[in-house]
PDB file of C-alpha atoms in Angstrom:
ATOM      1  CA  MET A1268      -5.839 -15.553  32.923  1.00 31.00           C
ATOM      2  CA  ALA A1269      -7.580 -14.677  29.557  1.00 34.00           C
ATOM      3  CA  VAL A1270      -7.382 -17.228  26.685  1.00 34.00           C
ATOM      4  CA  LEU A1271      -7.793 -16.082  23.167  1.00 32.00           C
ATOM      5  CA  VAL A1272      -9.772 -18.728  21.216  1.00 35.00           C
ATOM      6  CA  GLY A1273      -9.259 -18.985  17.455  1.00 39.00           C
ATOM      7  CA  THR A1274      -7.542 -20.843  14.636  1.00 38.00           C
ATOM      8  CA  THR A1275      -4.546 -19.901  12.477  1.00 38.00           C
ATOM      9  CA  ALA A1276      -4.796 -19.988   8.742  1.00 45.00           C
ATOM     10  CA  CYS A1277      -2.663 -18.780   5.913  1.00 44.00           C
ATOM     11  CA  GLY A1278      -3.499 -15.447   4.118  1.00 43.00           C
ATOM     12  CA  VAL A1279      -3.044 -14.891   0.412  1.00 45.00           C
ATOM     13  CA  ASP A1280       0.577 -13.802   1.078  1.00 47.00           C
ATOM     14  CA  GLY A1281       1.295 -16.905   3.081  1.00 47.00           C
ATOM     15  CA  GLY A1282       1.312 -15.088   6.373  1.00 47.00           C
ATOM     16  CA  ALA A1283      -0.603 -16.452   9.411  1.00 47.00           C
ATOM     17  CA  VAL A1284      -4.150 -15.079   9.788  1.00 50.00           C
ATOM     18  CA  ARG A1285      -6.060 -15.464  12.887  1.00 52.00           C
ATOM     19  CA  GLU A1286      -9.653 -16.583  12.250  1.00 62.00           C
ATOM     20  CA  PRO A1287     -12.455 -16.414  14.879  1.00 66.00           C
ATOM     21  CA  ASP A1288     -13.979 -19.414  16.614  1.00 84.00           C
ATOM     22  CA  LEU A1289     -17.220 -19.770  14.810  1.00 93.00           C
ATOM     23  CA  SER A1290     -19.067 -20.867  17.869  1.00 90.00           C
ATOM     24  CA  THR A1291     -19.387 -17.169  18.709  1.00 93.00           C
ATOM     25  CA  LYS A1292     -21.243 -16.643  15.352  1.00 95.00           C
ATOM     26  CA  VAL A1293     -24.273 -19.089  15.776  1.00 96.00           C
ATOM     27  CA  VAL A1294     -27.635 -17.708  16.371  1.00 97.00           C
ATOM     28  CA  GLU A1295     -29.285 -18.259  19.691  1.00 95.00           C
ATOM     29  CA  VAL A1296     -31.534 -21.338  19.951  1.00 95.00           C
ATOM     30  CA  SER A1297     -34.442 -19.109  21.087  1.00 95.00           C
ATOM     31  CA  ALA A1298     -34.466 -17.394  17.618  1.00 96.00           C
ATOM     32  CA  PHE A1299     -36.092 -20.593  15.980  1.00 98.00           C
ATOM     33  CA  PRO A1300     -39.670 -19.670  15.279  1.00 97.00           C
ATOM     34  CA  TYR A1301     -41.467 -22.965  16.109  1.00 97.00           C
ATOM     35  CA  GLY A1302     -39.710 -23.987  19.316  1.00 95.00           C
ATOM     36  CA  PRO A1303     -36.162 -23.976  20.794  1.00 91.00           C
ATOM     37  CA  ALA A1304     -33.372 -25.733  18.696  1.00 96.00           C
ATOM     38  CA  THR A1305     -30.681 -28.081  19.763  1.00 97.00           C
ATOM     39  CA  ALA A1306     -26.905 -28.033  18.775  1.00 97.00           C
ATOM     40  CA  VAL A1307     -25.719 -31.157  16.976  1.00 97.00           C
ATOM     41  CA  PRO A1308     -23.186 -32.975  18.894  1.00 97.00           C
ATOM     42  CA  ARG A1309     -19.543 -32.933  17.554  1.00 96.00           C
ATOM     43  CA  ALA A1310     -19.845 -36.652  16.522  1.00 97.00           C
ATOM     44  CA  GLY A1311     -22.901 -35.925  14.391  1.00 97.00           C
ATOM     45  CA  VAL A1312     -21.464 -32.846  12.653  1.00 97.00           C
ATOM     46  CA  PRO A1313     -19.919 -34.738   9.643  1.00 97.00           C
ATOM     47  CA  GLY A1314     -23.287 -36.363   8.899  1.00 96.00           C
ATOM     48  CA  ALA A1315     -25.273 -33.146   9.264  1.00 97.00           C
ATOM     49  CA  ILE A1316     -22.722 -31.319   7.028  1.00 98.00           C
ATOM     50  CA  ALA A1317     -23.398 -33.949   4.356  1.00 97.00           C
ATOM     51  CA  ASP A1318     -27.135 -33.561   4.568  1.00 96.00           C
ATOM     52  CA  ILE A1319     -26.921 -29.808   4.403  1.00 98.00           C
ATOM     53  CA  THR A1320     -24.419 -29.497   1.683  1.00 98.00           C
ATOM     54  CA  PHE A1321     -25.292 -32.387  -0.516  1.00 97.00           C
ATOM     55  CA  ARG A1322     -21.731 -33.567  -0.329  1.00 96.00           C
ATOM     56  CA  PRO A1323     -21.690 -37.274   0.520  1.00 95.00           C
ATOM     57  CA  LEU A1324     -19.376 -38.561   3.092  1.00 93.00           C
ATOM     58  CA  ARG A1325     -17.826 -41.378   1.042  1.00 91.00           C
ATOM     59  CA  ALA A1326     -18.990 -41.019  -2.501  1.00 94.00           C
ATOM     60  CA  VAL A1327     -19.318 -38.351  -5.322  1.00 96.00           C
ATOM     61  CA  ASN A1328     -22.484 -37.039  -7.053  1.00 96.00           C
ATOM     62  CA  ASP A1329     -23.368 -37.808 -10.507  1.00 95.00           C
ATOM     63  CA  PRO A1330     -22.143 -36.047 -12.389  1.00 96.00           C
ATOM     64  CA  GLU A1331     -19.046 -35.800 -10.261  1.00 96.00           C
ATOM     65  CA  GLU A1332     -18.701 -31.960 -10.872  1.00 96.00           C
ATOM     66  CA  CYS A1333     -22.018 -31.595  -8.846  1.00 97.00           C
ATOM     67  CA  THR A1334     -20.141 -32.669  -5.623  1.00 97.00           C
ATOM     68  CA  PRO A1335     -19.843 -29.462  -3.861  1.00 96.00           C
ATOM     69  CA  ALA A1336     -16.456 -28.390  -2.280  1.00 97.00           C
ATOM     70  CA  PRO A1337     -16.142 -29.263   1.357  1.00 96.00           C
ATOM     71  CA  VAL A1338     -16.668 -27.041   4.361  1.00 97.00           C
ATOM     72  CA  ASP A1339     -14.320 -27.440   7.422  1.00 97.00           C
ATOM     73  CA  GLY A1340     -15.937 -29.911   9.753  1.00 95.00           C
ATOM     74  CA  ASP A1341     -13.851 -28.636  12.679  1.00 95.00           C
ATOM     75  CA  SER A1342     -15.019 -25.082  12.369  1.00 95.00           C
ATOM     76  CA  ALA A1343     -18.752 -26.101  11.655  1.00 97.00           C
ATOM     77  CA  HIS A1344     -21.482 -25.496  14.164  1.00 97.00           C
ATOM     78  CA  VAL A1345     -25.029 -26.891  13.451  1.00 98.00           C
ATOM     79  CA  VAL A1346     -28.250 -26.201  15.217  1.00 98.00           C
ATOM     80  CA  VAL A1347     -31.504 -27.971  14.493  1.00 98.00           C
ATOM     81  CA  GLY A1348     -34.997 -27.069  15.513  1.00 98.00           C
ATOM     82  CA  PRO A1349     -38.660 -27.890  14.693  1.00 97.00           C
ATOM     83  CA  GLY A1350     -40.232 -26.720  11.424  1.00 95.00           C
ATOM     84  CA  GLY A1351     -43.767 -25.283  11.085  1.00 94.00           C
ATOM     85  CA  PRO A1352     -47.000 -26.776   9.868  1.00 94.00           C
ATOM     86  CA  ALA A1353     -45.301 -28.404   6.888  1.00 93.00           C
ATOM     87  CA  GLY A1354     -43.844 -30.823   9.170  1.00 93.00           C
ATOM     88  CA  GLY A1355     -40.145 -30.315   8.615  1.00 94.00           C
ATOM     89  CA  THR A1356     -36.991 -29.021  10.388  1.00 97.00           C
ATOM     90  CA  LEU A1357     -35.068 -25.866  10.485  1.00 98.00           C
ATOM     91  CA  THR A1358     -31.337 -26.040  10.383  1.00 98.00           C
ATOM     92  CA  VAL A1359     -28.671 -23.328  10.823  1.00 98.00           C
ATOM     93  CA  MET A1360     -25.076 -24.113  10.062  1.00 98.00           C
ATOM     94  CA  VAL A1361     -22.088 -21.706  10.206  1.00 98.00           C
ATOM     95  CA  ALA A1362     -18.857 -23.154   8.799  1.00 98.00           C
ATOM     96  CA  ARG A1363     -15.661 -22.155   7.157  1.00 97.00           C
ATOM     97  CA  ALA A1364     -15.839 -22.892   3.409  1.00 97.00           C
ATOM     98  CA  SER A1365     -12.962 -24.019   1.206  1.00 97.00           C
ATOM     99  CA  ASP A1366     -14.375 -22.166  -1.793  1.00 97.00           C
ATOM    100  CA  SER A1367     -15.327 -18.692  -2.699  1.00 97.00           C
ATOM    101  CA  ARG A1368     -18.991 -17.566  -2.949  1.00 96.00           C
ATOM    102  CA  ALA A1369     -18.676 -17.286  -6.748  1.00 96.00           C
ATOM    103  CA  ASP A1370     -17.200 -20.732  -7.057  1.00 96.00           C
ATOM    104  CA  PHE A1371     -20.094 -22.136  -4.694  1.00 97.00           C
ATOM    105  CA  VAL A1372     -22.714 -20.522  -6.941  1.00 96.00           C
ATOM    106  CA  ASP A1373     -21.050 -21.833 -10.099  1.00 95.00           C
ATOM    107  CA  GLY A1374     -21.067 -25.352  -8.651  1.00 95.00           C
ATOM    108  CA  ILE A1375     -24.793 -25.641  -8.043  1.00 96.00           C
ATOM    109  CA  CYS A1376     -26.213 -28.008 -10.505  1.00 97.00           C
ATOM    110  CA  GLN A1377     -29.785 -27.864 -11.704  1.00 96.00           C
ATOM    111  CA  THR A1378     -30.089 -31.693 -11.517  1.00 97.00           C
ATOM    112  CA  PHE A1379     -27.781 -34.388 -10.140  1.00 97.00           C
ATOM    113  CA  ARG A1380     -28.022 -37.761  -8.440  1.00 96.00           C
ATOM    114  CA  LEU A1381     -26.962 -37.806  -4.877  1.00 95.00           C
ATOM    115  CA  GLY A1382     -23.908 -40.060  -4.395  1.00 94.00           C
ATOM    116  CA  GLY A1383     -24.083 -42.816  -1.739  1.00 85.00           C
ATOM    117  CA  THR A1384     -27.851 -43.123  -1.833  1.00 76.00           C
ATOM    118  CA  VAL A1385     -30.201 -45.425  -3.724  1.00 75.00           C
ATOM    119  CA  GLY A1386     -31.673 -43.448  -6.544  1.00 83.00           C
ATOM    120  CA  THR A1387     -32.155 -39.980  -5.120  1.00 94.00           C
ATOM    121  CA  THR A1388     -32.153 -37.172  -7.670  1.00 96.00           C
ATOM    122  CA  ILE A1389     -31.976 -33.432  -6.506  1.00 96.00           C
ATOM    123  CA  THR A1390     -33.269 -30.642  -8.691  1.00 96.00           C
ATOM    124  CA  THR A1391     -32.487 -27.117  -7.798  1.00 96.00           C
ATOM    125  CA  THR A1392     -33.830 -23.671  -8.662  1.00 96.00           C
ATOM    126  CA  VAL A1393     -31.314 -20.954  -7.830  1.00 95.00           C
ATOM    127  CA  ASP A1394     -31.827 -17.239  -7.181  1.00 95.00           C
ATOM    128  CA  THR A1395     -28.546 -15.186  -6.839  1.00 92.00           C
ATOM    129  CA  SER A1396     -30.075 -11.748  -7.551  1.00 90.00           C
ATOM    130  CA  THR A1397     -28.999 -10.574  -4.091  1.00 89.00           C
ATOM    131  CA  GLU A1398     -26.119 -11.297  -1.703  1.00 90.00           C
ATOM    132  CA  VAL A1399     -28.423 -13.964  -0.321  1.00 96.00           C
ATOM    133  CA  ILE A1400     -28.360 -17.281  -2.419  1.00 97.00           C
ATOM    134  CA  VAL A1401     -31.757 -18.733  -2.478  1.00 98.00           C
ATOM    135  CA  ASN A1402     -31.961 -22.470  -3.529  1.00 97.00           C
ATOM    136  CA  ARG A1403     -35.360 -24.431  -3.720  1.00 97.00           C
ATOM    137  CA  ARG A1404     -34.485 -28.157  -3.955  1.00 97.00           C
ATOM    138  CA  ASP A1405     -36.651 -31.232  -4.527  1.00 97.00           C
ATOM    139  CA  LEU A1406     -35.347 -34.596  -3.534  1.00 96.00           C
ATOM    140  CA  VAL A1407     -36.944 -37.254  -5.768  1.00 96.00           C
ATOM    141  CA  ALA A1408     -36.851 -41.112  -5.603  1.00 94.00           C
ATOM    142  CA  ASN A1409     -38.598 -43.399  -8.084  1.00 90.00           C
ATOM    143  CA  GLY A1410     -40.101 -40.361  -9.793  1.00 91.00           C
ATOM    144  CA  THR A1411     -41.683 -39.013  -6.490  1.00 93.00           C
ATOM    145  CA  ALA A1412     -40.560 -36.117  -4.462  1.00 95.00           C
ATOM    146  CA  TYR A1413     -40.121 -37.168  -0.830  1.00 94.00           C
ATOM    147  CA  ALA A1414     -38.745 -34.047   0.573  1.00 96.00           C
ATOM    148  CA  HIS A1415     -38.081 -30.358  -0.290  1.00 97.00           C
ATOM    149  CA  VAL A1416     -35.614 -27.801   0.894  1.00 98.00           C
ATOM    150  CA  TYR A1417     -35.986 -24.042   0.977  1.00 98.00           C
ATOM    151  CA  GLU A1418     -32.381 -22.914   1.576  1.00 98.00           C
ATOM    152  CA  LEU A1419     -30.807 -19.520   2.179  1.00 98.00           C
ATOM    153  CA  VAL A1420     -26.993 -19.150   2.069  1.00 98.00           C
ATOM    154  CA  ARG A1421     -24.675 -16.156   2.677  1.00 98.00           C
ATOM    155  CA  GLN A1422     -20.976 -16.074   2.507  1.00 97.00           C
ATOM    156  CA  GLU A1423     -18.581 -13.321   3.569  1.00 96.00           C
ATOM    157  CA  GLY A1424     -14.932 -14.228   3.174  1.00 95.00           C
ATOM    158  CA  SER A1425     -14.557 -17.927   4.134  1.00 96.00           C
ATOM    159  CA  THR A1426     -17.491 -17.864   6.639  1.00 97.00           C
ATOM    160  CA  ARG A1427     -20.527 -19.523   5.173  1.00 98.00           C
ATOM    161  CA  LEU A1428     -24.063 -19.475   6.691  1.00 98.00           C
ATOM    162  CA  TYR A1429     -26.667 -21.898   5.606  1.00 98.00           C
ATOM    163  CA  VAL A1430     -30.383 -21.860   6.849  1.00 98.00           C
ATOM    164  CA  GLN A1431     -32.649 -24.675   5.609  1.00 98.00           C
ATOM    165  CA  ASN A1432     -36.184 -25.390   5.965  1.00 98.00           C
ATOM    166  CA  ARG A1433     -36.518 -29.214   4.930  1.00 98.00           C
ATOM    167  CA  TYR A1434     -40.070 -30.388   4.754  1.00 97.00           C
ATOM    168  CA  PRO A1435     -41.994 -33.384   3.350  1.00 96.00           C
ATOM    169  CA  SER A1436     -45.194 -31.741   2.253  1.00 86.00           C
ATOM    170  CA  ALA A1437     -45.679 -30.508  -1.405  1.00 83.00           C
ATOM    171  CA  THR A1438     -45.697 -26.783  -0.445  1.00 89.00           C
ATOM    172  CA  LEU A1439     -44.208 -24.423   2.214  1.00 94.00           C
ATOM    173  CA  SER A1440     -46.591 -21.630   3.094  1.00 95.00           C
ATOM    174  CA  ALA A1441     -45.823 -18.091   2.751  1.00 96.00           C
ATOM    175  CA  ASP A1442     -45.941 -17.676   6.552  1.00 97.00           C
ATOM    176  CA  GLU A1443     -43.388 -20.564   6.992  1.00 97.00           C
ATOM    177  CA  GLU A1444     -41.150 -18.947   4.204  1.00 97.00           C
ATOM    178  CA  ALA A1445     -41.310 -15.576   6.179  1.00 98.00           C
ATOM    179  CA  ALA A1446     -40.454 -17.295   9.453  1.00 98.00           C
ATOM    180  CA  THR A1447     -37.527 -19.121   7.759  1.00 98.00           C
ATOM    181  CA  ARG A1448     -36.302 -15.766   6.368  1.00 98.00           C
ATOM    182  CA  ALA A1449     -36.566 -14.174   9.789  1.00 98.00           C
ATOM    183  CA  LEU A1450     -34.458 -16.936  11.218  1.00 98.00           C
ATOM    184  CA  PHE A1451     -31.919 -16.398   8.372  1.00 98.00           C
ATOM    185  CA  ASP A1452     -31.755 -12.721   9.236  1.00 98.00           C
ATOM    186  CA  ALA A1453     -31.132 -13.415  12.949  1.00 98.00           C
ATOM    187  CA  ALA A1454     -28.491 -15.970  12.024  1.00 98.00           C
ATOM    188  CA  SER A1455     -26.961 -13.645   9.561  1.00 98.00           C
ATOM    189  CA  THR A1456     -26.683 -10.979  12.256  1.00 97.00           C
ATOM    190  CA  ALA A1457     -25.151 -13.410  14.587  1.00 97.00           C
ATOM    191  CA  ALA A1458     -22.753 -14.546  11.917  1.00 97.00           C
ATOM    192  CA  PHE A1459     -21.748 -11.353  10.306  1.00 96.00           C
ATOM    193  CA  GLY A1460     -22.635  -8.616  12.782  1.00 93.00           C
ATOM    194  CA  GLU A1461     -25.192  -6.783  10.625  1.00 71.00           C
TER     195      GLU A1461
END
């Protein structure tokens, strides 16, 4: 007996719309360039979402309008693998977003304080010149950057893909950026079929 896996949501006209199970849209762990990745267990997904989206679990950012709209934790799938020479980690998340691509972009703040932490300020440079949203983020505490994020985001409908290279060193080499982009391309194909 075949079983159709999916979730039901409401369309614009209020009718039921069957949305696919996003577990089928996650890139293979072998696509990670610096070694195989591991899926985050379901219990760890809420914390992973908070780390990836910069939306705290139990607080708001400062200013509050810099708190991103939530993504659906039940639909989210997160895979984490080793980074390259910069010593970081590579993360891929596919999730159902609660806001549109345009609203997501409009909500990206250049500078904000991360809620629920002791003095972390995040500065972001955004490039939205293509369908791929490219964010470069610096995480700063006491005036010193302790982590950096090179982030690629794509959204089609309500499905949003994040690929992040989070690293502690001051720079990410061109080779590591290219490897991150190659992972994003593979993840994008898995998520969106192109």
